[in-house]
mmCIF file of C-alpha atoms in Angstrom:
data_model
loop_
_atom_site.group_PDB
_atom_site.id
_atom_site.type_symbol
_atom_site.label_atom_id
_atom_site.label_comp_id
_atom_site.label_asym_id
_atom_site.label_seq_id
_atom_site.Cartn_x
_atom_site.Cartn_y
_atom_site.Cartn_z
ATOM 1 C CA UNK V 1 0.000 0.000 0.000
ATOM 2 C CA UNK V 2 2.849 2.675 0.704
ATOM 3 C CA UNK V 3 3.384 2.433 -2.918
ATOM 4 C CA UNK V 4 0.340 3.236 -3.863
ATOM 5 C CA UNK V 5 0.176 5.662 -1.564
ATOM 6 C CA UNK V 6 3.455 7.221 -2.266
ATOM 7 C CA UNK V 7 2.701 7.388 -6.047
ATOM 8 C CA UNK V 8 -0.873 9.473 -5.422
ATOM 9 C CA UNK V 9 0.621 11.845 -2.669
ATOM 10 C CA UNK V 10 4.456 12.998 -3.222
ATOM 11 C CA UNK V 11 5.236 15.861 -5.200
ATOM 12 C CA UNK V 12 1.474 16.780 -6.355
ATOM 13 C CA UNK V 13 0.768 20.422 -7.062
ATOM 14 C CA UNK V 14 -2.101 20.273 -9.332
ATOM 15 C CA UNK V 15 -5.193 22.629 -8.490
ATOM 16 C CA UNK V 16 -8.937 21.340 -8.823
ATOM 17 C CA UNK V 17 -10.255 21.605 -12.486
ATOM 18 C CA UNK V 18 -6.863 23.129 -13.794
ATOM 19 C CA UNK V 19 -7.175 20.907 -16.560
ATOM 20 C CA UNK V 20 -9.512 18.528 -18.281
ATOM 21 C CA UNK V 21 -9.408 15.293 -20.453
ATOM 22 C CA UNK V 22 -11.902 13.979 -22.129
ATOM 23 C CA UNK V 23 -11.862 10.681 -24.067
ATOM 24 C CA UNK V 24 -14.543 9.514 -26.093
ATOM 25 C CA UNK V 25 -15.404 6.250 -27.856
ATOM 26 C CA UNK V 26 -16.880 6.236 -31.324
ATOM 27 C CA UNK V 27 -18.048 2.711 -33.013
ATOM 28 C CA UNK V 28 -18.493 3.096 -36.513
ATOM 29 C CA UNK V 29 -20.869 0.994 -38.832
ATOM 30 C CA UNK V 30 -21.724 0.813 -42.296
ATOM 31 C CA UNK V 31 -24.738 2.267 -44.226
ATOM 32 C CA UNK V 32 -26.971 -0.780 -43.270
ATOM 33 C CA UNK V 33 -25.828 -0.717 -39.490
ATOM 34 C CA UNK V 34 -23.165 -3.500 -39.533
ATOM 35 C CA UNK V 35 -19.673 -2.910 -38.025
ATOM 36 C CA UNK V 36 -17.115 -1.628 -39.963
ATOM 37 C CA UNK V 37 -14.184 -4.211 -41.109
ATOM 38 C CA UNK V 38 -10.497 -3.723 -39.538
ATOM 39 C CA UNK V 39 -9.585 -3.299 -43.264
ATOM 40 C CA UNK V 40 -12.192 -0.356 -43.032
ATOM 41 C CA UNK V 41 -10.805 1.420 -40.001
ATOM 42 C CA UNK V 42 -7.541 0.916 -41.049
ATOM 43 C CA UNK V 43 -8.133 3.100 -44.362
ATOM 44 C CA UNK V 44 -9.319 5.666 -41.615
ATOM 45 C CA UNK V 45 -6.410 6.184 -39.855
ATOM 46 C CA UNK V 46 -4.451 6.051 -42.748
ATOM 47 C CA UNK V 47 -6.767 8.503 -44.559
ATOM 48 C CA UNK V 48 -6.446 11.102 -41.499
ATOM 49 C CA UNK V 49 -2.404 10.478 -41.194
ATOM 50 C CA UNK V 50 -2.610 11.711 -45.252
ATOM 51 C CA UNK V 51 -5.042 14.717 -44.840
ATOM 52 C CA UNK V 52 -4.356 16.291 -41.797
ATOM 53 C CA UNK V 53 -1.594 18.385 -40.686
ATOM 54 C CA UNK V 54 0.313 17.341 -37.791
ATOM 55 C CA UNK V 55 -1.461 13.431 -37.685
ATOM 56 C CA UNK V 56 0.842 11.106 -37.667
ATOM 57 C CA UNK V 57 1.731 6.846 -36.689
ATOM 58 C CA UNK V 58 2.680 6.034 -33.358
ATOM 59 C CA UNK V 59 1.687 2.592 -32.977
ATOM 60 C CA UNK V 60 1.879 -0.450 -34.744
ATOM 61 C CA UNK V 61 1.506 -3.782 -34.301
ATOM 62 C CA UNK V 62 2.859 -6.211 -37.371
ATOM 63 C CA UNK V 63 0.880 -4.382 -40.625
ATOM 64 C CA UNK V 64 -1.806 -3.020 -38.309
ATOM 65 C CA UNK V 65 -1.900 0.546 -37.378
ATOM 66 C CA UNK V 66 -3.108 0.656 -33.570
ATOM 67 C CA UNK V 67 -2.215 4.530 -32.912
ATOM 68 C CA UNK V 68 -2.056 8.224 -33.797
ATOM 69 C CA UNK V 69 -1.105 10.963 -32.544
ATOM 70 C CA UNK V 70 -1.623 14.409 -33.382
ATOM 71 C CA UNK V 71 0.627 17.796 -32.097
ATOM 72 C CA UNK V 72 -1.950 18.954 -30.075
ATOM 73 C CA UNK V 73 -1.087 15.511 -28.049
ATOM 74 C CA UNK V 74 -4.416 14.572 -28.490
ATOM 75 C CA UNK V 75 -4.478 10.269 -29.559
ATOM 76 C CA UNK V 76 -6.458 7.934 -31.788
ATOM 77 C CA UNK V 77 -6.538 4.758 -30.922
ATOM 78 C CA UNK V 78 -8.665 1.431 -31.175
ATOM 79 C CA UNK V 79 -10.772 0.466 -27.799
ATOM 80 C CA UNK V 80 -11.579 -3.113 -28.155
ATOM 81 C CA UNK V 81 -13.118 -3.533 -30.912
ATOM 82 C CA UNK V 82 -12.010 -3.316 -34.935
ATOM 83 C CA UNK V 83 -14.861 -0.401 -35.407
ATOM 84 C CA UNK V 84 -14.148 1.116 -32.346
ATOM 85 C CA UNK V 85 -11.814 4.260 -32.260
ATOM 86 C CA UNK V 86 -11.219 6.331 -29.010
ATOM 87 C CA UNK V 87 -10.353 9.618 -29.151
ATOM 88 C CA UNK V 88 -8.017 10.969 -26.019
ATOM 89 C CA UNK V 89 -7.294 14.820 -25.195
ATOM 90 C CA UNK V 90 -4.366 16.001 -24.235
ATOM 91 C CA UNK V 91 -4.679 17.722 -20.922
ATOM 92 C CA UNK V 92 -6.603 21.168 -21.481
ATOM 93 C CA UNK V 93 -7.981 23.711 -19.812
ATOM 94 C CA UNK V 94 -11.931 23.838 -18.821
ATOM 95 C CA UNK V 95 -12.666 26.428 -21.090
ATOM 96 C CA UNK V 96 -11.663 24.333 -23.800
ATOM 97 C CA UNK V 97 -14.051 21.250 -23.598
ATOM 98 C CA UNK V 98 -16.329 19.665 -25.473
ATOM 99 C CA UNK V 99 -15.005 22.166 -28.288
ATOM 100 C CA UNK V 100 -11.141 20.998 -28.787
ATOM 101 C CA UNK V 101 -11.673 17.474 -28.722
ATOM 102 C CA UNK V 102 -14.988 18.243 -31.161
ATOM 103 C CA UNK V 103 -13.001 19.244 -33.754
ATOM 104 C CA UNK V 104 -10.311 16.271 -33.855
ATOM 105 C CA UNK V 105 -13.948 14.445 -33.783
ATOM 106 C CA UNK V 106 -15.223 16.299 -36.590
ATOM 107 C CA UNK V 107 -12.663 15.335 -38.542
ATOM 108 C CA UNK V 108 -12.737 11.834 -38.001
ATOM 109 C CA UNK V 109 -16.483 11.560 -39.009
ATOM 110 C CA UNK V 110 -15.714 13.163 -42.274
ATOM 111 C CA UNK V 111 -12.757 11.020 -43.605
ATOM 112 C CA UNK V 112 -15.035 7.971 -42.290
ATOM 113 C CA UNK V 113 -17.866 9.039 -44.468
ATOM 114 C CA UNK V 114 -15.713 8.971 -47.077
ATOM 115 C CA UNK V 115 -15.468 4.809 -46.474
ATOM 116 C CA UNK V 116 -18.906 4.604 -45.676
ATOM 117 C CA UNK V 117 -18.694 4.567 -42.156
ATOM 118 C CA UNK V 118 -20.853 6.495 -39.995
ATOM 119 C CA UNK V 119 -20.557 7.059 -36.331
ATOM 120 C CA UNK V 120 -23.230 5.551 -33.720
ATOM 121 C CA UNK V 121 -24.237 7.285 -31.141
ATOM 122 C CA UNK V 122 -24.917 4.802 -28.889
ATOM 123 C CA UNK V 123 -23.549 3.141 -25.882
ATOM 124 C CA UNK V 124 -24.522 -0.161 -26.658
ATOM 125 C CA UNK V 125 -24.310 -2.077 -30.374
ATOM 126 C CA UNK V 126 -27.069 -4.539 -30.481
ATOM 127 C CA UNK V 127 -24.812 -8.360 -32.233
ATOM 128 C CA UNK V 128 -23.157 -11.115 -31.012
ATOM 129 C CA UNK V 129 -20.283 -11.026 -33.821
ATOM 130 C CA UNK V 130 -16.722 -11.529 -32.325
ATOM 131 C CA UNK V 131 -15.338 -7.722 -33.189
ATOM 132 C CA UNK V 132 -12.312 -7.908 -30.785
ATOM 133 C CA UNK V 133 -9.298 -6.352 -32.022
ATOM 134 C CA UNK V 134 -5.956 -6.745 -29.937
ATOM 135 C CA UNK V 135 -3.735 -3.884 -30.662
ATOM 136 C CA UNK V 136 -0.781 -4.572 -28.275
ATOM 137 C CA UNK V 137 0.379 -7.186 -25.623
ATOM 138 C CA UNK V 138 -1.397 -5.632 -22.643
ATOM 139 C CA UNK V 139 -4.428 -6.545 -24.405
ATOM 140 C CA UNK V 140 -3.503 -10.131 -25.916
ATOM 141 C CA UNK V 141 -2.354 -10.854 -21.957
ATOM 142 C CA UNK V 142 -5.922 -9.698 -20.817
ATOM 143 C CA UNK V 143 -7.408 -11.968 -23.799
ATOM 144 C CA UNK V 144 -5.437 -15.187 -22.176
ATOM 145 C CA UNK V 145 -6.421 -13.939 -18.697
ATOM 146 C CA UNK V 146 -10.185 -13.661 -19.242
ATOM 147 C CA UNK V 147 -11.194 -15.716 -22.085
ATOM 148 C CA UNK V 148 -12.274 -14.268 -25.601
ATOM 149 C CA UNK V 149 -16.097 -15.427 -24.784
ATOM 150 C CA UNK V 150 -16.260 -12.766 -21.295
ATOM 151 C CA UNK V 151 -14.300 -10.268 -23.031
ATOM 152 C CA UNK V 152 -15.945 -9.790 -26.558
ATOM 153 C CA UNK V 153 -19.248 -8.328 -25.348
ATOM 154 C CA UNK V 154 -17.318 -5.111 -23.924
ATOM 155 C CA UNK V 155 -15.882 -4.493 -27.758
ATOM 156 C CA UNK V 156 -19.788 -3.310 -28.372
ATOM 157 C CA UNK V 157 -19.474 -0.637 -25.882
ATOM 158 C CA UNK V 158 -18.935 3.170 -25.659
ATOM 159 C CA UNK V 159 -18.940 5.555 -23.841
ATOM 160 C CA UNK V 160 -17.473 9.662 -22.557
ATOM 161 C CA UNK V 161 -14.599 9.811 -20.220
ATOM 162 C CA UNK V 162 -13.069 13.059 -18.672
ATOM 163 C CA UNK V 163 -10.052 12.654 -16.000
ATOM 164 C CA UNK V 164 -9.954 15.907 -14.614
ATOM 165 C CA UNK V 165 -7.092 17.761 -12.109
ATOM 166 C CA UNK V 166 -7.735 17.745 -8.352
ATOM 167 C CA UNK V 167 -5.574 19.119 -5.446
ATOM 168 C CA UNK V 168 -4.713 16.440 -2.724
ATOM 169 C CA UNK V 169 -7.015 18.422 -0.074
ATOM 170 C CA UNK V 170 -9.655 17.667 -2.752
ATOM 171 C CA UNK V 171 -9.123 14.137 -3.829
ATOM 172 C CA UNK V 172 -11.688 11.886 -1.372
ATOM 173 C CA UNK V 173 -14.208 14.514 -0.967
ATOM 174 C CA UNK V 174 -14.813 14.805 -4.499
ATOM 175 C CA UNK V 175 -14.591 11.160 -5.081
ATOM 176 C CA UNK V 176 -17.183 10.534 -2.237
ATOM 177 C CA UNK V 177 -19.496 13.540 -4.038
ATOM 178 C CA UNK V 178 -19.105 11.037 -7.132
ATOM 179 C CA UNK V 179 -19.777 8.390 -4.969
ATOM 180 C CA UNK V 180 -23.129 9.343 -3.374
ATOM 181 C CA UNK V 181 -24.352 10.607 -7.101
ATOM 182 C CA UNK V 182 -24.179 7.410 -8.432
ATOM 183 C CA UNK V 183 -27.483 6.784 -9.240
ATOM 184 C CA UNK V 184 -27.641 9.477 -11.857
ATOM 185 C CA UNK V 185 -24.758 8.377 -14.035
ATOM 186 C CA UNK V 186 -26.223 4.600 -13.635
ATOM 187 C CA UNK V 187 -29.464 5.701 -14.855
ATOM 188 C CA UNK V 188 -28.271 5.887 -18.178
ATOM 189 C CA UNK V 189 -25.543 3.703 -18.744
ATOM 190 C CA UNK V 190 -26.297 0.053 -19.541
ATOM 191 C CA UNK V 191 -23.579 -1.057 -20.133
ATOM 192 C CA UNK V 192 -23.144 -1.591 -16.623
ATOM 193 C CA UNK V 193 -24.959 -5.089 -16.812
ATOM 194 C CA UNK V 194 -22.085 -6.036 -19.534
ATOM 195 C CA UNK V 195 -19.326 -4.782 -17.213
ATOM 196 C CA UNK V 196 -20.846 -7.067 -14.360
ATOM 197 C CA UNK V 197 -21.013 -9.830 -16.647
ATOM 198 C CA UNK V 198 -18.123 -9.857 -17.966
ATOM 199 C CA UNK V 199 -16.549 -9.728 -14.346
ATOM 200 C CA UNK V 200 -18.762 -13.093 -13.394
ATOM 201 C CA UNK V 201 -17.577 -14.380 -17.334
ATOM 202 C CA UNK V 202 -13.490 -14.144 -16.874
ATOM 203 C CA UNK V 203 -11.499 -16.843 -16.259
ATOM 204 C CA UNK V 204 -9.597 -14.387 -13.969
ATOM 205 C CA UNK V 205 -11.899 -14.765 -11.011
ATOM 206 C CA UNK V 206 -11.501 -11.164 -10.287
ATOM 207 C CA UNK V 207 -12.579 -9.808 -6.883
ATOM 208 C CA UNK V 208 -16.022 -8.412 -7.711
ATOM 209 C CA UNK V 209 -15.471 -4.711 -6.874
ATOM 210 C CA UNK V 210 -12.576 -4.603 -9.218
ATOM 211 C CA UNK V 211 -15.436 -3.357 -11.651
ATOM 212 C CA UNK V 212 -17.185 -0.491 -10.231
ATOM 213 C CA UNK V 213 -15.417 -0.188 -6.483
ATOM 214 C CA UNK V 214 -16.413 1.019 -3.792
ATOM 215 C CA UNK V 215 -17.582 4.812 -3.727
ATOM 216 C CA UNK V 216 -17.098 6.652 -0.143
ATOM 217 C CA UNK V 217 -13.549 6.758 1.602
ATOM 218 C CA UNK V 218 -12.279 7.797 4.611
ATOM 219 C CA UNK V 219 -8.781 9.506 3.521
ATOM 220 C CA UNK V 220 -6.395 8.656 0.937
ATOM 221 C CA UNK V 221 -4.849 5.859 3.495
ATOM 222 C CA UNK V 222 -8.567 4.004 2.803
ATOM 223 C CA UNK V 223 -8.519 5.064 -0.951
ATOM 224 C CA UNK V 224 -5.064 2.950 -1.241
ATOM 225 C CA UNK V 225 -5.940 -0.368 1.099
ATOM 226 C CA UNK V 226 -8.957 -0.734 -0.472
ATOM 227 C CA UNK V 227 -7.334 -0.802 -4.010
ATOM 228 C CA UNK V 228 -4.537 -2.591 -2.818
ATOM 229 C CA UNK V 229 -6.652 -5.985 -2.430
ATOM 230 C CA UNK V 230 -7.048 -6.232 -5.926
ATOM 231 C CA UNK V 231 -4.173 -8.386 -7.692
ATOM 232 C CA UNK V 232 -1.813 -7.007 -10.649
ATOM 233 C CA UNK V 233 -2.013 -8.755 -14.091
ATOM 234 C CA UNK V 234 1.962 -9.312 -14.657
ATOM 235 C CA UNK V 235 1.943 -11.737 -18.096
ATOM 236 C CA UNK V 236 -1.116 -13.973 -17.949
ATOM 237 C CA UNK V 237 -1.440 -13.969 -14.424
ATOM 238 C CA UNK V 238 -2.813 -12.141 -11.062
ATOM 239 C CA UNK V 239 -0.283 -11.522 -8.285
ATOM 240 C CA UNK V 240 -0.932 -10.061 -5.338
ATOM 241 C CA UNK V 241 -0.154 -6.459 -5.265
ATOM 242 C CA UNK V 242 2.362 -7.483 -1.659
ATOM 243 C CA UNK V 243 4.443 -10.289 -3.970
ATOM 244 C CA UNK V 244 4.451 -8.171 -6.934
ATOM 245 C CA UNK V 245 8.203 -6.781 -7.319
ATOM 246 C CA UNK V 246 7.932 -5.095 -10.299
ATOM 247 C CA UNK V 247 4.792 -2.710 -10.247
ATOM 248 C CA UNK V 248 3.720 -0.605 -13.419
ATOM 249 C CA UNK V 249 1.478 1.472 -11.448
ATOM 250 C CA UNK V 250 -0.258 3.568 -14.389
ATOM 251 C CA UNK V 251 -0.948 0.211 -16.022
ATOM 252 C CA UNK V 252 -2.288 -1.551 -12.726
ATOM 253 C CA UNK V 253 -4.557 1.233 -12.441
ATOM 254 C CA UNK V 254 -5.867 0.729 -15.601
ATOM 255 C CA UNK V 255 -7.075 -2.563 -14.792
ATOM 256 C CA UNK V 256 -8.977 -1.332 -11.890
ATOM 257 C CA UNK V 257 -12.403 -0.451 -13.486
ATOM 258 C CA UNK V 258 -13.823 1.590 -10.769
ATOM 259 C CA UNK V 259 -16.333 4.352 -12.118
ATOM 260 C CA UNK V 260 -14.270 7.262 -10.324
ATOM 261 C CA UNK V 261 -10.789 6.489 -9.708
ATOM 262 C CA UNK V 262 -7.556 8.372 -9.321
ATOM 263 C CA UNK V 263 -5.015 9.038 -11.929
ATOM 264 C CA UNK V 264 -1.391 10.759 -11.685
ATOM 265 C CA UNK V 265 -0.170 12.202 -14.933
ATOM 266 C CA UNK V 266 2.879 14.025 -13.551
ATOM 267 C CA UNK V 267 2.991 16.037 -11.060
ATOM 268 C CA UNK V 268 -1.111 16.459 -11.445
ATOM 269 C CA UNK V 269 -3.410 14.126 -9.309
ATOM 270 C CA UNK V 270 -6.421 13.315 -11.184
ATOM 271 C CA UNK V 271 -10.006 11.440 -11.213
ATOM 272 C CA UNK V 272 -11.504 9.519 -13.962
ATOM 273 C CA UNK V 273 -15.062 9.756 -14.107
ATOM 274 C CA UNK V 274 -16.037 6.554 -16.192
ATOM 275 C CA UNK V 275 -20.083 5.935 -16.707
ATOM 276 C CA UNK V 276 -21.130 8.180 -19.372
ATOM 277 C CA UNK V 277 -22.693 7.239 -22.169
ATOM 278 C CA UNK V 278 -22.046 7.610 -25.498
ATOM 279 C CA UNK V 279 -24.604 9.538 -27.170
ATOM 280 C CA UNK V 280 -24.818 12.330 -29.930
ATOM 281 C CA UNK V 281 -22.156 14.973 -29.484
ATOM 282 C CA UNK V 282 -25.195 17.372 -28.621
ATOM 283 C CA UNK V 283 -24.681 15.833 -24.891
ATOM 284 C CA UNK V 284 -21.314 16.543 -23.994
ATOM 285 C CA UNK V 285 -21.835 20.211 -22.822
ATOM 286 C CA UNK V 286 -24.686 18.532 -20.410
ATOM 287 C CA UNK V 287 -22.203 15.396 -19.466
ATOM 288 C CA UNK V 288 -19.140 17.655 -18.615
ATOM 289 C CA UNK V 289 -21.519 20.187 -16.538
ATOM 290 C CA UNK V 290 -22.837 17.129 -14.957
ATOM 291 C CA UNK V 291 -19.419 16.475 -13.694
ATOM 292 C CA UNK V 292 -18.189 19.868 -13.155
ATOM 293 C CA UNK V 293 -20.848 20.664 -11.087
ATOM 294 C CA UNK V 294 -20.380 17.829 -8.462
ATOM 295 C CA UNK V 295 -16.202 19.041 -8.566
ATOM 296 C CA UNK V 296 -17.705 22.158 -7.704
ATOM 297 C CA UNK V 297 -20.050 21.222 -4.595
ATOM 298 C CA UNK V 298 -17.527 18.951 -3.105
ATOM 299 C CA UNK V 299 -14.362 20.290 -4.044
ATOM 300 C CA UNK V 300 -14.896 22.511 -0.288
ATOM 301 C CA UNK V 301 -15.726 19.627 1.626
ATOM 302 C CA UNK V 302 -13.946 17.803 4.532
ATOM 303 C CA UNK V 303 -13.568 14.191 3.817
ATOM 304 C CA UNK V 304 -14.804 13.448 7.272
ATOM 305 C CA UNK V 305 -18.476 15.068 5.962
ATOM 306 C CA UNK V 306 -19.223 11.137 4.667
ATOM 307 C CA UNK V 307 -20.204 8.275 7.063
ATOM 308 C CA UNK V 308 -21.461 4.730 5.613
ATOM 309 C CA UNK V 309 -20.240 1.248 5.205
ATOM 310 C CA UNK V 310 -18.276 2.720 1.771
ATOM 311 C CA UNK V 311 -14.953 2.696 3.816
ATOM 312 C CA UNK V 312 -14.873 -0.775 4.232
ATOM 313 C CA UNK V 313 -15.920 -2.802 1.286
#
């Protein structure tokens, strides 16, 4: 734990909502409604590397493109599955979302028309075809770890991120305000159900809070136990976070899938606020207000101000 701990407390000087990111996945289908081939999304990418200024490769894997990056810092990259394409801001400031990482979207939709594909603005795409595309080994170890059968259904998901700057005095009360608001970012996500699912599915026989998590904390001391009891994937395998020597902490987060979690990028301590929906670009000014607005109310709260069983699942 005093690793995790260490890693979310020294050196942080980040300021609540100094900065914004915002990811959002887009899955793109045909005319007719049918997911787009690899061979299709790979003309994409290649088609926005040619056009636009400042695009260009930074991941591969064997023929298959798997990254861009523009020089805003903003990335393109694959989430899952072969018609899914995530776009990722670069850190900006409030002011500037939805309407930076609008354009870079903007752009996409055009060059994907031009291949017939056509964004859907949806979080869930009704199938049962296999779409799973595995862009790089963290991804090919999670396919061995979970089976291809639990992990497939999440490829047909989608959904708005935004991991946005908090001070440490900030950190748990904010999280708890998350916390207690769960209920309205449920109401409209379903792909919750395939989340829980796919936890029950995997061969992993994950703890069952690694999905979700639990929502009110005492301190940052209770933030870092409780996360500690989940194991880190090192090659095909779970070890617990005590035995494991070598810890990629970013990437051990990442495999944490709690809907509000914390995040270091730098010297900035973050949370990721996870279960939004992907809808119509319309709803982004509503999703990030949503968000902002809870920041806001709880950013001037004690942590002590929350009492429940939270602390201790």
């Amino acid at each position: 734990m005093r690793r995790l701990l260490d890693y979310f407390s020294k050196g942080i000087t980040s300021q609540t909502l100094q900065t914004v990111g915002m990811e959002v996945e887009t899955q793109f289908v045909t005319a007719t409604g049918e997911p787009i081939s690899v061979e299709t999304s790979q003309a994409i990418l290649r088609r926005l590397v040619e056009k636009l200024r400042g695009w260009k490769i930074s991941k591969t894997k064997g023929q298959l493109i798997t990254e861009l990056i523009g020089d805003t810092g903003a990335v393109l990259s694959y989430e899952l599955g072969r018609h899914n394409i995530e776009l990722s801001s670069a850190p900006l400031p409030i002011s500037d979302i939805p309407s930076l990482p609008q354009i870079a979207l903007w752009n996409l939709y055009y060059y994907a028309a031009e291949f017939g594909a056509y964004p859907y603005f949806a979080p869930l795409l009704p199938g049962s075809e296999d779409l799973l595309v595995i862009p790089d080994e963290r991804d090919a170890n999670w396919l061995t770890l979970d089976g291809r059968e639990a992990l497939a259904p999440l490829a047909r998901t989608s959904s708005v991120q935004f991991t946005i700057s908090v001070s440490s005095v900030d950190a748990i009360s904010i999280l708890n305000g998350l916390g207690s608001n769960l209920d309205k970012f449920l109401q409209n996500y379903p792909q919750d159900l395939v989340w829980k699912q796919y936890i029950a599915d995997s061969k992993a026989n994950y703890r069952s809070d690694r999905y979700g998590g639990p929502l009110i904390f005492a301190n940052l001391d209770n933030y870092c136990e409780l996360l500690g009891r989940h194991s880190v994937i090192q090659g095909t395998q779970l070890v617990p976070l005590s035995q494991a020597k070598s810890l990629d902490i970013p990437l051990y987060l990442r495999s944490v899938w709690w809907h509000f979690r914390l995040k270091r990028y730098g010297n900035s301590l973050c949370i990721e606020v996870r279960p939004l929906p992907r809808l119509d670009d319309k709803h982004f000014e509503d999703q990030f207000k949503q968000v902002v607005n809870i920041f806001k109310w709880y950013g001037s709260r004690q942590p002590n101000y929350f009492y429940g069983s939270g602390w201790e699942h």
